């Protein structure tokens, strides 16, 4: 039997397929952060011993926190300038940063060692070691008070009141250690007015967290206890996942025990190289 199937003369081979631009594909991400330790430049020999002593205490606190013990807070204020510089260069800047309101307001920057946080503010300069800085757990102190179901409604509000009832119920019944309760807005029908009304009803808390990496994650505390807004953006800054989480602290902002143990080990390797 003779087949009627024939290959097109230019159907295969180099140049036969459209380019990415012609096909309309989105450009692929061009990079992502990876850990690459950079040894600090030691120009002041007298700074090495006190800096190594403090780094040793940070590593020991990381090892303890990895086993479930309480984290540590170590003062960096008052260190000699050359010691403080060596500490700053060793710790570097990692992927997670926070803004925490209150008296005083502080900025938090995770170091390249996960679970080692640098906390800075008016009269505040310290390192905290643990899953998350202690001040971040007071996230629901209101910057803007919640209005709850009494928030004035306006045109376009459709599904927000039902979502608020669910969030307030889970907030009121939340117990430490419970699994997070997640409402995925990406999968639910809602309007921009719904989101604006929920923002008013839930209020604004005192903590904003940004995690940078392969895309960004923005975590915002509401003023309703245990209720967080968690938004994920891809590498082109397009919102791809929008959720509310009812939990003590969203997992994306936490350093896991494995992270803390790994950070302690890597920090000790850096210390050996400095000696």
Short mmCIF file of C-alpha atoms in Angstrom, two decimals:
data_model
loop_
_atom_site.label_atom_id
_atom_site.label_comp_id
_atom_site.label_asym_id
_atom_site.label_seq_id
_atom_site.Cartn_x
_atom_site.Cartn_y
_atom_site.Cartn_z
CA UNK A 1 0.00 0.00 0.00
CA UNK A 2 1.33 3.41 -0.90
CA UNK A 3 0.98 6.02 1.85
CA UNK A 4 -0.39 9.45 1.03
CA UNK A 5 1.59 10.99 3.92
CA UNK A 6 4.43 13.27 2.84
CA UNK A 7 6.80 15.32 4.96
CA UNK A 8 6.76 19.02 4.24
CA UNK A 9 9.98 20.00 2.46
CA UNK A 10 11.10 22.39 5.21
CA UNK A 11 9.25 20.95 8.20
CA UNK A 12 12.31 19.97 10.25
CA UNK A 13 15.89 20.98 10.87
CA UNK A 14 17.66 24.23 11.72
CA UNK A 15 15.70 27.35 10.88
CA UNK A 16 12.44 25.48 10.40
CA UNK A 17 10.88 26.62 13.69
CA UNK A 18 9.78 30.18 14.59
CA UNK A 19 11.98 32.23 16.89
CA UNK A 20 10.87 32.90 20.48
CA UNK A 21 9.85 36.42 19.44
CA UNK A 22 7.80 35.09 16.51
CA UNK A 23 6.15 32.44 18.69
CA UNK A 24 5.20 35.01 21.31
CA UNK A 25 6.90 33.22 24.21
CA UNK A 26 7.62 35.16 27.38
CA UNK A 27 11.35 35.59 28.03
CA UNK A 28 12.80 33.09 30.47
CA UNK A 29 14.17 34.31 33.81
CA UNK A 30 17.81 35.23 33.49
CA UNK A 31 19.12 34.37 36.96
CA UNK A 32 18.50 33.60 40.58
CA UNK A 33 20.32 34.13 43.87
CA UNK A 34 22.60 31.40 45.14
CA UNK A 35 24.83 31.29 48.19
CA UNK A 36 28.36 32.39 47.35
CA UNK A 37 30.43 33.18 50.45
CA UNK A 38 32.66 36.24 50.25
CA UNK A 39 35.46 36.50 52.76
CA UNK A 40 35.76 39.93 54.38
CA UNK A 41 38.88 41.96 53.77
CA UNK A 42 40.83 42.06 57.03
CA UNK A 43 42.84 45.28 57.25
CA UNK A 44 42.91 45.67 61.04
CA UNK A 45 44.57 42.69 62.74
CA UNK A 46 43.30 43.79 66.17
CA UNK A 47 39.71 43.46 64.89
CA UNK A 48 40.01 39.74 64.16
CA UNK A 49 39.93 38.32 67.70
CA UNK A 50 36.82 40.19 68.98
CA UNK A 51 35.03 39.65 65.67
CA UNK A 52 35.75 35.92 65.73
CA UNK A 53 34.53 35.74 69.33
CA UNK A 54 31.20 37.33 68.35
CA UNK A 55 30.86 35.15 65.23
CA UNK A 56 31.49 32.08 67.39
CA UNK A 57 28.65 33.15 69.69
CA UNK A 58 26.39 33.64 66.66
CA UNK A 59 27.25 30.16 65.34
CA UNK A 60 26.64 28.60 68.78
CA UNK A 61 23.25 30.35 69.00
CA UNK A 62 22.36 29.01 65.55
CA UNK A 63 23.23 25.47 66.60
CA UNK A 64 21.12 25.82 69.75
CA UNK A 65 18.17 27.31 67.87
CA UNK A 66 18.32 24.48 65.32
CA UNK A 67 17.57 22.02 68.15
CA UNK A 68 14.51 23.97 69.30
CA UNK A 69 16.13 26.08 72.01
CA UNK A 70 15.43 29.80 72.28
CA UNK A 71 17.29 32.06 69.91
CA UNK A 72 19.75 34.73 71.01
CA UNK A 73 20.07 38.50 70.73
CA UNK A 74 23.62 39.89 70.59
CA UNK A 75 24.37 43.59 70.79
CA UNK A 76 26.46 45.05 67.98
CA UNK A 77 26.25 48.64 69.21
CA UNK A 78 29.41 49.82 70.90
CA UNK A 79 31.78 47.62 68.93
CA UNK A 80 34.92 49.24 67.62
CA UNK A 81 34.35 50.47 64.03
CA UNK A 82 36.77 47.98 62.50
CA UNK A 83 35.13 45.10 64.40
CA UNK A 84 31.65 46.21 63.35
CA UNK A 85 32.78 46.47 59.72
CA UNK A 86 34.25 42.97 59.80
CA UNK A 87 31.01 41.58 61.27
CA UNK A 88 28.90 43.38 58.65
CA UNK A 89 31.07 42.13 55.77
CA UNK A 90 31.01 38.57 57.07
CA UNK A 91 27.24 38.45 57.56
CA UNK A 92 26.36 40.19 54.28
CA UNK A 93 22.78 40.54 53.08
CA UNK A 94 20.44 37.65 52.39
CA UNK A 95 17.04 37.39 50.72
CA UNK A 96 14.62 38.44 53.48
CA UNK A 97 14.09 41.98 54.79
CA UNK A 98 11.46 43.40 57.14
CA UNK A 99 10.04 46.71 58.26
CA UNK A 100 8.62 46.62 61.78
CA UNK A 101 6.68 49.56 63.19
CA UNK A 102 6.56 50.58 66.82
CA UNK A 103 8.77 52.47 69.25
CA UNK A 104 11.33 52.45 67.85
CA UNK A 105 10.61 51.33 64.33
CA UNK A 106 13.28 48.94 63.09
CA UNK A 107 14.54 47.53 59.80
CA UNK A 108 15.55 43.88 59.71
CA UNK A 109 17.88 42.33 57.16
CA UNK A 110 18.58 38.62 57.07
CA UNK A 111 22.26 37.85 56.56
CA UNK A 112 23.56 35.39 53.96
CA UNK A 113 23.33 32.89 56.82
CA UNK A 114 19.64 32.00 57.11
CA UNK A 115 18.27 32.67 60.58
CA UNK A 116 20.90 35.29 61.41
CA UNK A 117 19.16 38.67 61.38
CA UNK A 118 20.58 42.20 61.62
CA UNK A 119 18.18 44.57 63.40
CA UNK A 120 18.71 48.31 63.02
CA UNK A 121 16.80 51.34 64.27
CA UNK A 122 17.12 54.42 66.42
CA UNK A 123 19.35 53.24 69.28
CA UNK A 124 19.09 49.64 68.04
CA UNK A 125 21.95 47.66 66.49
CA UNK A 126 21.93 43.96 67.21
CA UNK A 127 22.05 40.50 65.70
CA UNK A 128 19.23 38.06 66.41
CA UNK A 129 19.55 34.35 65.79
CA UNK A 130 16.43 32.24 65.41
CA UNK A 131 13.61 31.37 63.02
CA UNK A 132 12.40 35.00 63.00
CA UNK A 133 13.23 38.19 64.96
CA UNK A 134 11.26 38.45 68.20
CA UNK A 135 9.74 41.84 67.33
CA UNK A 136 8.17 40.37 64.18
CA UNK A 137 5.83 38.26 66.32
CA UNK A 138 4.13 41.46 67.51
CA UNK A 139 3.06 41.95 63.92
CA UNK A 140 -0.60 42.65 64.61
CA UNK A 141 -0.12 45.83 66.65
CA UNK A 142 -2.33 48.12 64.56
CA UNK A 143 -0.95 50.85 62.37
CA UNK A 144 -4.51 51.19 61.06
CA UNK A 145 -7.23 49.70 63.26
CA UNK A 146 -9.48 47.00 61.81
CA UNK A 147 -13.12 47.92 61.24
CA UNK A 148 -14.34 44.34 60.91
CA UNK A 149 -17.79 43.67 59.44
CA UNK A 150 -18.79 47.27 60.23
CA UNK A 151 -16.48 48.60 57.51
CA UNK A 152 -18.54 50.81 55.18
CA UNK A 153 -19.49 48.98 52.02
CA UNK A 154 -19.29 50.54 48.58
CA UNK A 155 -20.20 49.49 45.02
CA UNK A 156 -18.45 46.41 43.72
CA UNK A 157 -18.14 44.56 47.05
CA UNK A 158 -19.40 41.04 46.35
CA UNK A 159 -17.60 38.19 48.10
CA UNK A 160 -15.50 40.06 50.67
CA UNK A 161 -18.00 39.89 53.58
CA UNK A 162 -18.14 36.08 53.38
CA UNK A 163 -14.33 35.87 53.26
CA UNK A 164 -14.10 38.18 56.27
CA UNK A 165 -16.41 35.93 58.32
CA UNK A 166 -14.15 32.96 57.56
CA UNK A 167 -10.96 34.87 58.40
CA UNK A 168 -12.34 36.28 61.66
CA UNK A 169 -13.56 32.83 62.73
CA UNK A 170 -10.17 31.24 62.07
CA UNK A 171 -8.41 34.17 63.77
CA UNK A 172 -10.51 33.84 66.92
CA UNK A 173 -10.00 30.06 67.16
CA UNK A 174 -6.31 29.95 66.24
CA UNK A 175 -3.99 28.09 68.64
CA UNK A 176 -0.18 28.09 68.47
CA UNK A 177 1.16 25.18 66.46
CA UNK A 178 -1.93 24.78 64.30
CA UNK A 179 -1.48 24.30 60.57
CA UNK A 180 -2.03 27.54 58.63
CA UNK A 181 -5.49 28.18 57.25
CA UNK A 182 -5.11 29.51 53.70
CA UNK A 183 -7.61 31.36 51.52
CA UNK A 184 -6.34 31.41 47.95
CA UNK A 185 -7.66 34.57 46.32
CA UNK A 186 -6.10 33.52 43.03
CA UNK A 187 -8.66 30.70 42.75
CA UNK A 188 -11.66 32.63 44.08
CA UNK A 189 -13.88 35.11 42.25
CA UNK A 190 -13.41 38.60 43.66
CA UNK A 191 -13.33 42.22 42.61
CA UNK A 192 -10.89 45.03 43.28
CA UNK A 193 -13.58 46.48 45.54
CA UNK A 194 -13.59 43.23 47.52
CA UNK A 195 -9.85 43.58 48.16
CA UNK A 196 -10.16 47.24 49.15
CA UNK A 197 -12.99 46.45 51.56
CA UNK A 198 -11.05 43.56 53.13
CA UNK A 199 -8.07 45.87 53.61
CA UNK A 200 -10.27 48.27 55.55
CA UNK A 201 -12.03 45.53 57.50
CA UNK A 202 -8.83 43.70 58.53
CA UNK A 203 -6.74 46.81 59.19
CA UNK A 204 -2.99 47.17 58.84
CA UNK A 205 -0.47 45.55 61.17
CA UNK A 206 3.07 46.66 61.93
CA UNK A 207 5.16 44.20 59.89
CA UNK A 208 5.96 44.04 56.18
CA UNK A 209 8.28 41.31 54.89
CA UNK A 210 9.91 40.99 51.48
CA UNK A 211 11.60 37.76 50.45
CA UNK A 212 13.66 38.07 47.27
CA UNK A 213 14.85 35.12 45.28
CA UNK A 214 13.45 33.45 42.17
CA UNK A 215 10.79 36.16 42.05
CA UNK A 216 9.57 37.98 45.15
CA UNK A 217 7.23 37.22 48.02
CA UNK A 218 5.57 40.07 49.92
CA UNK A 219 4.08 39.28 53.33
CA UNK A 220 1.97 41.90 55.11
CA UNK A 221 0.48 41.66 58.59
CA UNK A 222 -3.09 42.80 59.02
CA UNK A 223 -4.29 44.24 62.34
CA UNK A 224 -6.49 41.18 62.83
CA UNK A 225 -4.58 38.65 64.96
CA UNK A 226 -2.84 35.88 63.00
CA UNK A 227 -4.12 37.09 59.61
CA UNK A 228 -1.46 37.75 56.95
CA UNK A 229 -1.61 38.68 53.28
CA UNK A 230 0.96 36.65 51.32
CA UNK A 231 1.63 37.50 47.67
CA UNK A 232 4.04 35.79 45.29
CA UNK A 233 5.41 37.49 42.18
CA UNK A 234 7.39 35.87 39.39
CA UNK A 235 10.73 37.13 38.10
CA UNK A 236 8.91 39.64 35.87
CA UNK A 237 7.03 41.06 38.90
CA UNK A 238 3.68 39.61 37.87
CA UNK A 239 1.41 38.52 40.73
CA UNK A 240 1.03 34.75 40.44
CA UNK A 241 -0.35 33.76 43.86
CA UNK A 242 -2.39 35.89 46.27
CA UNK A 243 -3.47 34.45 49.61
CA UNK A 244 -4.53 35.18 53.15
CA UNK A 245 -2.92 32.95 55.78
CA UNK A 246 -4.11 32.55 59.36
CA UNK A 247 -0.99 31.56 61.28
CA UNK A 248 1.55 32.92 63.75
CA UNK A 249 4.12 33.60 61.02
CA UNK A 250 3.98 32.48 57.36
CA UNK A 251 6.47 29.73 56.66
CA UNK A 252 8.07 31.67 53.80
CA UNK A 253 9.47 34.17 56.35
CA UNK A 254 10.85 31.56 58.77
CA UNK A 255 14.31 30.02 58.93
CA UNK A 256 13.83 26.27 59.35
CA UNK A 257 15.91 24.25 61.85
CA UNK A 258 17.86 22.79 58.92
CA UNK A 259 18.64 26.32 57.72
CA UNK A 260 19.93 27.34 61.15
CA UNK A 261 22.15 24.27 61.45
CA UNK A 262 23.53 24.82 57.96
CA UNK A 263 24.16 28.50 58.68
CA UNK A 264 26.12 27.65 61.82
CA UNK A 265 28.27 25.16 59.91
CA UNK A 266 28.97 27.59 57.05
CA UNK A 267 29.72 30.40 59.49
CA UNK A 268 32.35 28.25 61.19
CA UNK A 269 33.92 27.53 57.80
CA UNK A 270 34.20 31.26 57.14
CA UNK A 271 35.72 31.79 60.58
CA UNK A 272 38.40 29.21 59.85
CA UNK A 273 39.26 31.02 56.63
CA UNK A 274 39.58 34.37 58.45
CA UNK A 275 41.95 33.00 61.10
#
